[in-house]
């Protein structure tokens, strides 16, 4: 006879860690009090339950796969888990209490750099996500079917404006529009035909399009073969506290730069 709980046991059998996503205090306490052999890791936007091992989730990702992927990547960055570990994730798929346990194996390819991009940028994580998603969508579909390139410089906008100059009339002058708004995302895609960079503030305001970046390029270390869009996008992140998200017209990849270094390289089709 197989009982239902035996089947569920398989999901948590021999796991190296239990990840509890955004638990309530009472839910977490049951684990803390149980003194399990398996380490318990809390993954949440804030460590509201005072967990000993805690991984910051920069956003409450609605999509559970994204949520788990980010949690695992954050835990890899913090050396809490490593390649080959098997973990059980307790999550709330629907609003409210924990209602699912998901078993995952940690793989090196989960370390995409996105966690670092979201958690450690100066701009708001939701702003980074919104810009990143525009870049991914543009990469997937192009502009009217043709491949396009784009350069988004996100955060520390005042300093970035000081290290750049207009190539032409700024279509966002005096407008108070923000990334994440569906209409604005359409405008960003439409304006990706324009030369130069988009400058976006920490809170997601589109400060300018058509901006020519003039950062000092010394000390910038980026892969050979990338051109002026990538070089200027990388260099501005060394000169200021900004993050650049770049879609390449020539190879279709999305790259992100911070502190003068490339922190992420992703094929939009894989995302
Ligand atoms: N300093 C700069 N500031 C802002 N935009 C720039 C700068 N230099 C180049 N660009 C933009 O990047 C576009 C592409 O330039 P280039 O081909 O040299 O870059 P790239 O890194 O090879 O990018 P891609 O992979 O998209 O071809 C230019 O047409 C221009 O719009
Ligand atoms: Mn080029």
PDB file of C-alpha atoms and ligand atoms in Angstrom:
ATOM      1  CA  UNK A   1       0.000   0.000   0.000  1.00  0.00           C
ATOM      2  CA  UNK A   2       1.215   3.439  -0.868  1.00  0.00           C
ATOM      3  CA  UNK A   3      -0.159   6.272   1.191  1.00  0.00           C
ATOM      4  CA  UNK A   4      -0.483   9.736  -0.248  1.00  0.00           C
ATOM      5  CA  UNK A   5       2.094  11.037   2.197  1.00  0.00           C
ATOM      6  CA  UNK A   6       4.665   8.512   0.887  1.00  0.00           C
ATOM      7  CA  UNK A   7       4.417  10.132  -2.517  1.00  0.00           C
ATOM      8  CA  UNK A   8       4.935  13.513  -0.945  1.00  0.00           C
ATOM      9  CA  UNK A   9       7.879  12.147   1.031  1.00  0.00           C
ATOM     10  CA  UNK A  10       9.650  11.563  -2.276  1.00  0.00           C
ATOM     11  CA  UNK A  11       9.569  15.288  -2.965  1.00  0.00           C
ATOM     12  CA  UNK A  12      11.578  16.053   0.157  1.00  0.00           C
ATOM     13  CA  UNK A  13      13.678  12.875   0.355  1.00  0.00           C
ATOM     14  CA  UNK A  14      17.405  13.494   0.986  1.00  0.00           C
ATOM     15  CA  UNK A  15      17.326  17.199   0.268  1.00  0.00           C
ATOM     16  CA  UNK A  16      20.343  19.277   1.259  1.00  0.00           C
ATOM     17  CA  UNK A  17      18.266  22.268   2.300  1.00  0.00           C
ATOM     18  CA  UNK A  18      14.739  23.479   2.686  1.00  0.00           C
ATOM     19  CA  UNK A  19      14.003  26.903   1.205  1.00  0.00           C
ATOM     20  CA  UNK A  20      10.955  28.587   2.685  1.00  0.00           C
ATOM     21  CA  UNK A  21       9.743  31.484   0.533  1.00  0.00           C
ATOM     22  CA  UNK A  22       8.222  34.441   2.404  1.00  0.00           C
ATOM     23  CA  UNK A  23       6.876  32.463   5.364  1.00  0.00           C
ATOM     24  CA  UNK A  24       4.576  33.877   8.000  1.00  0.00           C
ATOM     25  CA  UNK A  25       6.061  34.030  11.489  1.00  0.00           C
ATOM     26  CA  UNK A  26       4.057  31.071  12.756  1.00  0.00           C
ATOM     27  CA  UNK A  27       4.872  28.946   9.702  1.00  0.00           C
ATOM     28  CA  UNK A  28       8.591  29.612  10.068  1.00  0.00           C
ATOM     29  CA  UNK A  29       8.571  28.960  13.805  1.00  0.00           C
ATOM     30  CA  UNK A  30       7.375  25.406  13.274  1.00  0.00           C
ATOM     31  CA  UNK A  31      10.563  24.708  11.332  1.00  0.00           C
ATOM     32  CA  UNK A  32      12.795  26.629  13.677  1.00  0.00           C
ATOM     33  CA  UNK A  33      11.346  24.768  16.675  1.00  0.00           C
ATOM     34  CA  UNK A  34      11.477  21.360  15.009  1.00  0.00           C
ATOM     35  CA  UNK A  35      15.298  21.329  15.043  1.00  0.00           C
ATOM     36  CA  UNK A  36      15.484  19.494  11.685  1.00  0.00           C
ATOM     37  CA  UNK A  37      18.644  17.895  10.335  1.00  0.00           C
ATOM     38  CA  UNK A  38      18.054  19.785   7.105  1.00  0.00           C
ATOM     39  CA  UNK A  39      19.129  23.431   7.072  1.00  0.00           C
ATOM     40  CA  UNK A  40      16.234  25.863   6.677  1.00  0.00           C
ATOM     41  CA  UNK A  41      16.768  28.923   4.500  1.00  0.00           C
ATOM     42  CA  UNK A  42      14.293  31.781   4.409  1.00  0.00           C
ATOM     43  CA  UNK A  43      13.972  33.554   1.056  1.00  0.00           C
ATOM     44  CA  UNK A  44      11.949  36.768   1.197  1.00  0.00           C
ATOM     45  CA  UNK A  45      12.060  40.494   0.420  1.00  0.00           C
ATOM     46  CA  UNK A  46      12.783  41.092   4.128  1.00  0.00           C
ATOM     47  CA  UNK A  47      13.938  38.922   6.975  1.00  0.00           C
ATOM     48  CA  UNK A  48      10.743  39.533   8.924  1.00  0.00           C
ATOM     49  CA  UNK A  49      11.033  36.227  10.804  1.00  0.00           C
ATOM     50  CA  UNK A  50      14.637  36.782  11.929  1.00  0.00           C
ATOM     51  CA  UNK A  51      15.872  33.662  10.222  1.00  0.00           C
ATOM     52  CA  UNK A  52      19.450  32.615  10.833  1.00  0.00           C
ATOM     53  CA  UNK A  53      20.009  31.861   7.153  1.00  0.00           C
ATOM     54  CA  UNK A  54      18.309  34.409   4.977  1.00  0.00           C
ATOM     55  CA  UNK A  55      18.452  35.202   1.246  1.00  0.00           C
ATOM     56  CA  UNK A  56      17.056  38.489   0.033  1.00  0.00           C
ATOM     57  CA  UNK A  57      14.546  38.197  -2.791  1.00  0.00           C
ATOM     58  CA  UNK A  58      14.708  41.579  -4.500  1.00  0.00           C
ATOM     59  CA  UNK A  59      11.144  41.267  -5.802  1.00  0.00           C
ATOM     60  CA  UNK A  60       8.100  39.145  -5.029  1.00  0.00           C
ATOM     61  CA  UNK A  61       8.111  37.426  -8.395  1.00  0.00           C
ATOM     62  CA  UNK A  62       4.570  36.307  -9.256  1.00  0.00           C
ATOM     63  CA  UNK A  63       5.882  33.586 -11.494  1.00  0.00           C
ATOM     64  CA  UNK A  64       6.953  30.771  -9.187  1.00  0.00           C
ATOM     65  CA  UNK A  65       9.716  29.518 -11.476  1.00  0.00           C
ATOM     66  CA  UNK A  66      11.251  32.997 -11.516  1.00  0.00           C
ATOM     67  CA  UNK A  67      10.869  33.263  -7.754  1.00  0.00           C
ATOM     68  CA  UNK A  68      12.649  29.962  -7.163  1.00  0.00           C
ATOM     69  CA  UNK A  69      15.313  30.655  -9.767  1.00  0.00           C
ATOM     70  CA  UNK A  70      16.199  33.969  -8.132  1.00  0.00           C
ATOM     71  CA  UNK A  71      16.185  32.461  -4.662  1.00  0.00           C
ATOM     72  CA  UNK A  72      18.508  29.678  -5.743  1.00  0.00           C
ATOM     73  CA  UNK A  73      20.819  32.074  -7.559  1.00  0.00           C
ATOM     74  CA  UNK A  74      20.954  34.331  -4.513  1.00  0.00           C
ATOM     75  CA  UNK A  75      21.794  31.327  -2.350  1.00  0.00           C
ATOM     76  CA  UNK A  76      24.570  30.328  -4.750  1.00  0.00           C
ATOM     77  CA  UNK A  77      25.990  33.849  -4.574  1.00  0.00           C
ATOM     78  CA  UNK A  78      25.934  33.612  -0.764  1.00  0.00           C
ATOM     79  CA  UNK A  79      27.558  30.127  -0.835  1.00  0.00           C
ATOM     80  CA  UNK A  80      24.563  28.637   0.953  1.00  0.00           C
ATOM     81  CA  UNK A  81      24.134  25.996  -1.766  1.00  0.00           C
ATOM     82  CA  UNK A  82      26.274  24.723  -4.612  1.00  0.00           C
ATOM     83  CA  UNK A  83      26.006  22.815  -7.865  1.00  0.00           C
ATOM     84  CA  UNK A  84      24.484  19.379  -7.351  1.00  0.00           C
ATOM     85  CA  UNK A  85      22.623  20.212  -4.145  1.00  0.00           C
ATOM     86  CA  UNK A  86      18.992  19.234  -4.089  1.00  0.00           C
ATOM     87  CA  UNK A  87      16.610  21.559  -2.325  1.00  0.00           C
ATOM     88  CA  UNK A  88      12.943  21.540  -1.442  1.00  0.00           C
ATOM     89  CA  UNK A  89      11.192  24.882  -1.838  1.00  0.00           C
ATOM     90  CA  UNK A  90       8.074  25.684   0.141  1.00  0.00           C
ATOM     91  CA  UNK A  91       6.133  28.420  -1.647  1.00  0.00           C
ATOM     92  CA  UNK A  92       2.745  30.082  -1.881  1.00  0.00           C
ATOM     93  CA  UNK A  93       1.612  29.741  -5.503  1.00  0.00           C
ATOM     94  CA  UNK A  94      -1.732  31.349  -4.824  1.00  0.00           C
ATOM     95  CA  UNK A  95      -2.081  34.359  -2.564  1.00  0.00           C
ATOM     96  CA  UNK A  96      -1.866  33.437   1.074  1.00  0.00           C
ATOM     97  CA  UNK A  97      -0.333  30.486   2.848  1.00  0.00           C
ATOM     98  CA  UNK A  98       2.351  28.087   1.718  1.00  0.00           C
ATOM     99  CA  UNK A  99       0.578  25.641  -0.593  1.00  0.00           C
ATOM    100  CA  UNK A 100       3.289  23.851  -2.581  1.00  0.00           C
ATOM    101  CA  UNK A 101       6.639  22.140  -2.192  1.00  0.00           C
ATOM    102  CA  UNK A 102       8.891  21.976  -5.230  1.00  0.00           C
ATOM    103  CA  UNK A 103      12.060  19.934  -5.569  1.00  0.00           C
ATOM    104  CA  UNK A 104      14.958  21.431  -7.559  1.00  0.00           C
ATOM    105  CA  UNK A 105      18.553  20.517  -8.268  1.00  0.00           C
ATOM    106  CA  UNK A 106      21.046  23.365  -8.169  1.00  0.00           C
ATOM    107  CA  UNK A 107      22.888  23.740 -11.458  1.00  0.00           C
ATOM    108  CA  UNK A 108      25.734  26.049 -12.322  1.00  0.00           C
ATOM    109  CA  UNK A 109      23.741  27.417 -15.271  1.00  0.00           C
ATOM    110  CA  UNK A 110      21.265  28.906 -12.794  1.00  0.00           C
ATOM    111  CA  UNK A 111      23.936  31.470 -11.948  1.00  0.00           C
ATOM    112  CA  UNK A 112      22.950  33.858 -14.737  1.00  0.00           C
ATOM    113  CA  UNK A 113      23.962  37.155 -13.105  1.00  0.00           C
ATOM    114  CA  UNK A 114      20.372  38.348 -12.915  1.00  0.00           C
ATOM    115  CA  UNK A 115      20.345  38.100  -9.133  1.00  0.00           C
ATOM    116  CA  UNK A 116      23.323  40.414  -8.877  1.00  0.00           C
ATOM    117  CA  UNK A 117      21.712  42.783 -11.383  1.00  0.00           C
ATOM    118  CA  UNK A 118      18.476  43.025  -9.426  1.00  0.00           C
ATOM    119  CA  UNK A 119      19.727  42.905  -5.866  1.00  0.00           C
ATOM    120  CA  UNK A 120      22.797  45.096  -6.123  1.00  0.00           C
ATOM    121  CA  UNK A 121      21.863  47.890  -8.490  1.00  0.00           C
ATOM    122  CA  UNK A 122      21.256  51.380  -7.219  1.00  0.00           C
ATOM    123  CA  UNK A 123      17.925  51.746  -9.028  1.00  0.00           C
ATOM    124  CA  UNK A 124      14.807  50.154  -7.628  1.00  0.00           C
ATOM    125  CA  UNK A 125      14.710  46.389  -8.414  1.00  0.00           C
ATOM    126  CA  UNK A 126      11.296  46.761 -10.047  1.00  0.00           C
ATOM    127  CA  UNK A 127      12.728  49.438 -12.351  1.00  0.00           C
ATOM    128  CA  UNK A 128      15.609  47.156 -13.313  1.00  0.00           C
ATOM    129  CA  UNK A 129      13.109  44.372 -13.992  1.00  0.00           C
ATOM    130  CA  UNK A 130      10.895  46.573 -16.161  1.00  0.00           C
ATOM    131  CA  UNK A 131      13.808  47.810 -18.263  1.00  0.00           C
ATOM    132  CA  UNK A 132      15.269  44.322 -18.493  1.00  0.00           C
ATOM    133  CA  UNK A 133      11.927  43.001 -19.743  1.00  0.00           C
ATOM    134  CA  UNK A 134      11.692  45.699 -22.423  1.00  0.00           C
ATOM    135  CA  UNK A 135      15.191  44.743 -23.608  1.00  0.00           C
ATOM    136  CA  UNK A 136      14.314  41.020 -23.636  1.00  0.00           C
ATOM    137  CA  UNK A 137      11.087  41.621 -25.563  1.00  0.00           C
ATOM    138  CA  UNK A 138      12.814  43.874 -28.079  1.00  0.00           C
ATOM    139  CA  UNK A 139      15.448  41.180 -28.498  1.00  0.00           C
ATOM    140  CA  UNK A 140      12.846  38.512 -29.101  1.00  0.00           C
ATOM    141  CA  UNK A 141      10.647  40.399 -31.526  1.00  0.00           C
ATOM    142  CA  UNK A 142      12.825  43.184 -32.846  1.00  0.00           C
ATOM    143  CA  UNK A 143      11.214  46.403 -33.992  1.00  0.00           C
ATOM    144  CA  UNK A 144       8.632  45.514 -36.655  1.00  0.00           C
ATOM    145  CA  UNK A 145      10.429  42.214 -37.173  1.00  0.00           C
ATOM    146  CA  UNK A 146      13.874  43.742 -37.780  1.00  0.00           C
ATOM    147  CA  UNK A 147      16.653  43.293 -35.209  1.00  0.00           C
ATOM    148  CA  UNK A 148      17.332  46.445 -33.210  1.00  0.00           C
ATOM    149  CA  UNK A 149      19.887  47.471 -30.649  1.00  0.00           C
ATOM    150  CA  UNK A 150      19.214  49.555 -27.564  1.00  0.00           C
ATOM    151  CA  UNK A 151      21.101  51.004 -24.630  1.00  0.00           C
ATOM    152  CA  UNK A 152      19.366  51.696 -21.314  1.00  0.00           C
ATOM    153  CA  UNK A 153      21.279  53.446 -18.564  1.00  0.00           C
ATOM    154  CA  UNK A 154      19.416  52.973 -15.306  1.00  0.00           C
ATOM    155  CA  UNK A 155      19.983  54.869 -12.082  1.00  0.00           C
ATOM    156  CA  UNK A 156      22.148  57.803 -10.930  1.00  0.00           C
ATOM    157  CA  UNK A 157      20.585  59.773 -13.787  1.00  0.00           C
ATOM    158  CA  UNK A 158      21.871  63.206 -12.706  1.00  0.00           C
ATOM    159  CA  UNK A 159      25.509  62.121 -12.984  1.00  0.00           C
ATOM    160  CA  UNK A 160      24.821  60.219 -16.187  1.00  0.00           C
ATOM    161  CA  UNK A 161      23.293  63.363 -17.719  1.00  0.00           C
ATOM    162  CA  UNK A 162      26.458  65.262 -16.774  1.00  0.00           C
ATOM    163  CA  UNK A 163      28.581  62.714 -18.613  1.00  0.00           C
ATOM    164  CA  UNK A 164      26.539  62.748 -21.792  1.00  0.00           C
ATOM    165  CA  UNK A 165      25.109  65.123 -24.360  1.00  0.00           C
ATOM    166  CA  UNK A 166      21.972  65.217 -26.502  1.00  0.00           C
ATOM    167  CA  UNK A 167      22.179  63.960 -30.061  1.00  0.00           C
ATOM    168  CA  UNK A 168      18.870  65.558 -30.858  1.00  0.00           C
ATOM    169  CA  UNK A 169      15.649  66.847 -29.341  1.00  0.00           C
ATOM    170  CA  UNK A 170      14.676  64.770 -26.290  1.00  0.00           C
ATOM    171  CA  UNK A 171      11.199  63.300 -26.839  1.00  0.00           C
ATOM    172  CA  UNK A 172      10.822  62.795 -23.085  1.00  0.00           C
ATOM    173  CA  UNK A 173      11.602  66.400 -22.166  1.00  0.00           C
ATOM    174  CA  UNK A 174       9.153  67.608 -19.502  1.00  0.00           C
ATOM    175  CA  UNK A 175       7.152  64.396 -19.665  1.00  0.00           C
ATOM    176  CA  UNK A 176       6.760  62.498 -16.420  1.00  0.00           C
ATOM    177  CA  UNK A 177       6.531  58.958 -17.651  1.00  0.00           C
ATOM    178  CA  UNK A 178       7.877  55.819 -16.046  1.00  0.00           C
ATOM    179  CA  UNK A 179       9.004  52.405 -17.238  1.00  0.00           C
ATOM    180  CA  UNK A 180       6.607  49.604 -16.483  1.00  0.00           C
ATOM    181  CA  UNK A 181       3.619  51.505 -17.838  1.00  0.00           C
ATOM    182  CA  UNK A 182       2.545  49.481 -20.918  1.00  0.00           C
ATOM    183  CA  UNK A 183       2.214  52.608 -23.084  1.00  0.00           C
ATOM    184  CA  UNK A 184       5.668  53.773 -22.076  1.00  0.00           C
ATOM    185  CA  UNK A 185       7.113  50.371 -22.908  1.00  0.00           C
ATOM    186  CA  UNK A 186       5.663  50.705 -26.406  1.00  0.00           C
ATOM    187  CA  UNK A 187       7.258  54.172 -26.675  1.00  0.00           C
ATOM    188  CA  UNK A 188      10.638  52.813 -25.583  1.00  0.00           C
ATOM    189  CA  UNK A 189      10.435  50.107 -28.225  1.00  0.00           C
ATOM    190  CA  UNK A 190       9.354  52.626 -30.855  1.00  0.00           C
ATOM    191  CA  UNK A 191      12.211  54.992 -29.936  1.00  0.00           C
ATOM    192  CA  UNK A 192      14.794  52.207 -29.965  1.00  0.00           C
ATOM    193  CA  UNK A 193      15.344  53.209 -33.612  1.00  0.00           C
ATOM    194  CA  UNK A 194      16.885  56.441 -32.337  1.00  0.00           C
ATOM    195  CA  UNK A 195      20.623  56.711 -31.907  1.00  0.00           C
ATOM    196  CA  UNK A 196      22.167  56.891 -28.480  1.00  0.00           C
ATOM    197  CA  UNK A 197      21.024  55.873 -25.021  1.00  0.00           C
ATOM    198  CA  UNK A 198      17.925  56.054 -22.862  1.00  0.00           C
ATOM    199  CA  UNK A 199      18.592  57.552 -19.443  1.00  0.00           C
ATOM    200  CA  UNK A 200      16.318  56.309 -16.652  1.00  0.00           C
ATOM    201  CA  UNK A 201      16.227  57.466 -13.033  1.00  0.00           C
ATOM    202  CA  UNK A 202      16.430  55.321  -9.864  1.00  0.00           C
ATOM    203  CA  UNK A 203      12.654  55.427  -9.607  1.00  0.00           C
ATOM    204  CA  UNK A 204      12.029  54.589 -13.269  1.00  0.00           C
ATOM    205  CA  UNK A 205      11.376  58.017 -14.768  1.00  0.00           C
ATOM    206  CA  UNK A 206      12.496  58.253 -18.395  1.00  0.00           C
ATOM    207  CA  UNK A 207      14.798  61.241 -18.246  1.00  0.00           C
ATOM    208  CA  UNK A 208      15.997  61.252 -21.828  1.00  0.00           C
ATOM    209  CA  UNK A 209      16.342  59.402 -25.100  1.00  0.00           C
ATOM    210  CA  UNK A 210      18.900  60.251 -27.806  1.00  0.00           C
ATOM    211  CA  UNK A 211      21.768  60.655 -25.377  1.00  0.00           C
ATOM    212  CA  UNK A 212      25.375  60.320 -26.447  1.00  0.00           C
ATOM    213  CA  UNK A 213      27.478  58.991 -23.561  1.00  0.00           C
ATOM    214  CA  UNK A 214      30.928  60.428 -22.992  1.00  0.00           C
ATOM    215  CA  UNK A 215      32.412  58.501 -20.103  1.00  0.00           C
ATOM    216  CA  UNK A 216      36.124  57.978 -19.591  1.00  0.00           C
ATOM    217  CA  UNK A 217      36.852  54.526 -20.987  1.00  0.00           C
ATOM    218  CA  UNK A 218      40.041  53.634 -19.107  1.00  0.00           C
ATOM    219  CA  UNK A 219      39.832  50.715 -16.704  1.00  0.00           C
ATOM    220  CA  UNK A 220      36.885  49.196 -18.535  1.00  0.00           C
ATOM    221  CA  UNK A 221      37.240  45.507 -19.129  1.00  0.00           C
ATOM    222  CA  UNK A 222      34.677  44.084 -21.525  1.00  0.00           C
ATOM    223  CA  UNK A 223      34.855  41.174 -23.976  1.00  0.00           C
ATOM    224  CA  UNK A 224      36.666  41.905 -27.226  1.00  0.00           C
ATOM    225  CA  UNK A 225      34.517  42.395 -30.282  1.00  0.00           C
ATOM    226  CA  UNK A 226      31.858  44.539 -28.686  1.00  0.00           C
ATOM    227  CA  UNK A 227      31.482  47.956 -30.266  1.00  0.00           C
ATOM    228  CA  UNK A 228      30.832  51.529 -29.221  1.00  0.00           C
ATOM    229  CA  UNK A 229      27.349  50.975 -27.794  1.00  0.00           C
ATOM    230  CA  UNK A 230      28.657  48.347 -25.383  1.00  0.00           C
ATOM    231  CA  UNK A 231      31.892  50.173 -24.615  1.00  0.00           C
ATOM    232  CA  UNK A 232      30.122  53.425 -23.719  1.00  0.00           C
ATOM    233  CA  UNK A 233      27.409  51.507 -21.846  1.00  0.00           C
ATOM    234  CA  UNK A 234      30.050  49.692 -19.795  1.00  0.00           C
ATOM    235  CA  UNK A 235      32.257  52.735 -19.203  1.00  0.00           C
ATOM    236  CA  UNK A 236      29.434  54.902 -17.849  1.00  0.00           C
ATOM    237  CA  UNK A 237      28.927  52.325 -15.077  1.00  0.00           C
ATOM    238  CA  UNK A 238      32.476  52.880 -13.915  1.00  0.00           C
ATOM    239  CA  UNK A 239      32.208  56.645 -13.969  1.00  0.00           C
ATOM    240  CA  UNK A 240      28.840  56.708 -12.176  1.00  0.00           C
ATOM    241  CA  UNK A 241      26.744  54.460  -9.964  1.00  0.00           C
ATOM    242  CA  UNK A 242      24.499  53.387 -12.796  1.00  0.00           C
ATOM    243  CA  UNK A 243      23.648  50.037 -14.394  1.00  0.00           C
ATOM    244  CA  UNK A 244      23.527  49.584 -18.166  1.00  0.00           C
ATOM    245  CA  UNK A 245      21.319  47.129 -19.990  1.00  0.00           C
ATOM    246  CA  UNK A 246      22.309  46.705 -23.618  1.00  0.00           C
ATOM    247  CA  UNK A 247      20.610  44.863 -26.452  1.00  0.00           C
ATOM    248  CA  UNK A 248      22.973  44.171 -29.318  1.00  0.00           C
ATOM    249  CA  UNK A 249      21.671  44.688 -32.819  1.00  0.00           C
ATOM    250  CA  UNK A 250      24.388  42.491 -34.251  1.00  0.00           C
ATOM    251  CA  UNK A 251      24.246  39.369 -32.075  1.00  0.00           C
ATOM    252  CA  UNK A 252      20.824  39.806 -30.432  1.00  0.00           C
ATOM    253  CA  UNK A 253      22.128  39.238 -26.880  1.00  0.00           C
ATOM    254  CA  UNK A 254      21.163  41.258 -23.833  1.00  0.00           C
ATOM    255  CA  UNK A 255      24.081  42.249 -21.615  1.00  0.00           C
ATOM    256  CA  UNK A 256      24.248  44.188 -18.375  1.00  0.00           C
ATOM    257  CA  UNK A 257      27.168  46.161 -16.992  1.00  0.00           C
ATOM    258  CA  UNK A 258      27.961  47.443 -13.542  1.00  0.00           C
ATOM    259  CA  UNK A 259      31.140  48.913 -12.089  1.00  0.00           C
ATOM    260  CA  UNK A 260      32.683  48.796 -15.576  1.00  0.00           C
ATOM    261  CA  UNK A 261      32.233  45.026 -15.827  1.00  0.00           C
ATOM    262  CA  UNK A 262      29.831  42.758 -17.635  1.00  0.00           C
ATOM    263  CA  UNK A 263      27.630  41.023 -15.071  1.00  0.00           C
ATOM    264  CA  UNK A 264      25.141  39.311 -17.355  1.00  0.00           C
ATOM    265  CA  UNK A 265      24.933  37.971 -20.896  1.00  0.00           C
ATOM    266  CA  UNK A 266      21.734  36.311 -21.944  1.00  0.00           C
ATOM    267  CA  UNK A 267      20.019  35.190 -25.135  1.00  0.00           C
ATOM    268  CA  UNK A 268      16.472  36.614 -25.043  1.00  0.00           C
ATOM    269  CA  UNK A 269      15.208  33.393 -26.629  1.00  0.00           C
ATOM    270  CA  UNK A 270      16.369  31.443 -23.572  1.00  0.00           C
ATOM    271  CA  UNK A 271      14.694  33.707 -21.103  1.00  0.00           C
TER     272      UNK A 271
HETATM  273  N1  LIG B   1      28.882  56.797 -26.854  1.00  0.00           N
HETATM  274  C1  LIG B   1      27.654  56.383 -27.213  1.00  0.00           C
HETATM  275  N2  LIG B   1      26.569  56.784 -26.497  1.00  0.00           N
HETATM  276  C2  LIG B   1      25.341  56.398 -26.826  1.00  0.00           C
HETATM  277  N3  LIG B   1      25.070  55.596 -27.870  1.00  0.00           N
HETATM  278  C3  LIG B   1      26.103  55.141 -28.610  1.00  0.00           C
HETATM  279  C4  LIG B   1      27.437  55.517 -28.330  1.00  0.00           C
HETATM  280  N4  LIG B   1      28.240  54.930 -29.240  1.00  0.00           N
HETATM  281  C5  LIG B   1      27.431  54.210 -30.059  1.00  0.00           C
HETATM  282  N5  LIG B   1      26.139  54.339 -29.676  1.00  0.00           N
HETATM  283  C6  LIG B   1      24.957  53.762 -30.330  1.00  0.00           C
HETATM  284  O1  LIG B   1      25.228  52.429 -30.654  1.00  0.00           O
HETATM  285  C7  LIG B   1      24.906  52.216 -32.037  1.00  0.00           C
HETATM  286  C8  LIG B   1      25.694  51.070 -32.559  1.00  0.00           C
HETATM  287  O2  LIG B   1      27.077  51.356 -32.491  1.00  0.00           O
HETATM  288  P1  LIG B   1      28.143  50.164 -32.623  1.00  0.00           P
HETATM  289  O3  LIG B   1      27.753  49.266 -33.742  1.00  0.00           O
HETATM  290  O4  LIG B   1      29.516  50.722 -32.605  1.00  0.00           O
HETATM  291  O5  LIG B   1      27.924  49.442 -31.208  1.00  0.00           O
HETATM  292  P2  LIG B   1      27.987  47.888 -30.867  1.00  0.00           P
HETATM  293  O6  LIG B   1      28.514  47.819 -29.467  1.00  0.00           O
HETATM  294  O7  LIG B   1      28.693  47.116 -31.936  1.00  0.00           O
HETATM  295  O8  LIG B   1      26.438  47.509 -30.821  1.00  0.00           O
HETATM  296  P3  LIG B   1      25.630  46.434 -31.730  1.00  0.00           P
HETATM  297  O9  LIG B   1      26.040  45.076 -31.215  1.00  0.00           O
HETATM  298  O10 LIG B   1      24.210  46.749 -31.478  1.00  0.00           O
HETATM  299  O11 LIG B   1      26.053  46.677 -33.164  1.00  0.00           O
HETATM  300  C9  LIG B   1      25.136  53.538 -32.661  1.00  0.00           C
HETATM  301  O12 LIG B   1      24.392  53.660 -33.845  1.00  0.00           O
HETATM  302  C10 LIG B   1      24.646  54.500 -31.604  1.00  0.00           C
HETATM  303  O13 LIG B   1      23.212  54.620 -31.647  1.00  0.00           O
HETATM  304 MN1  LIG B   2      28.040  47.129 -34.069  1.00  0.00          MN
END
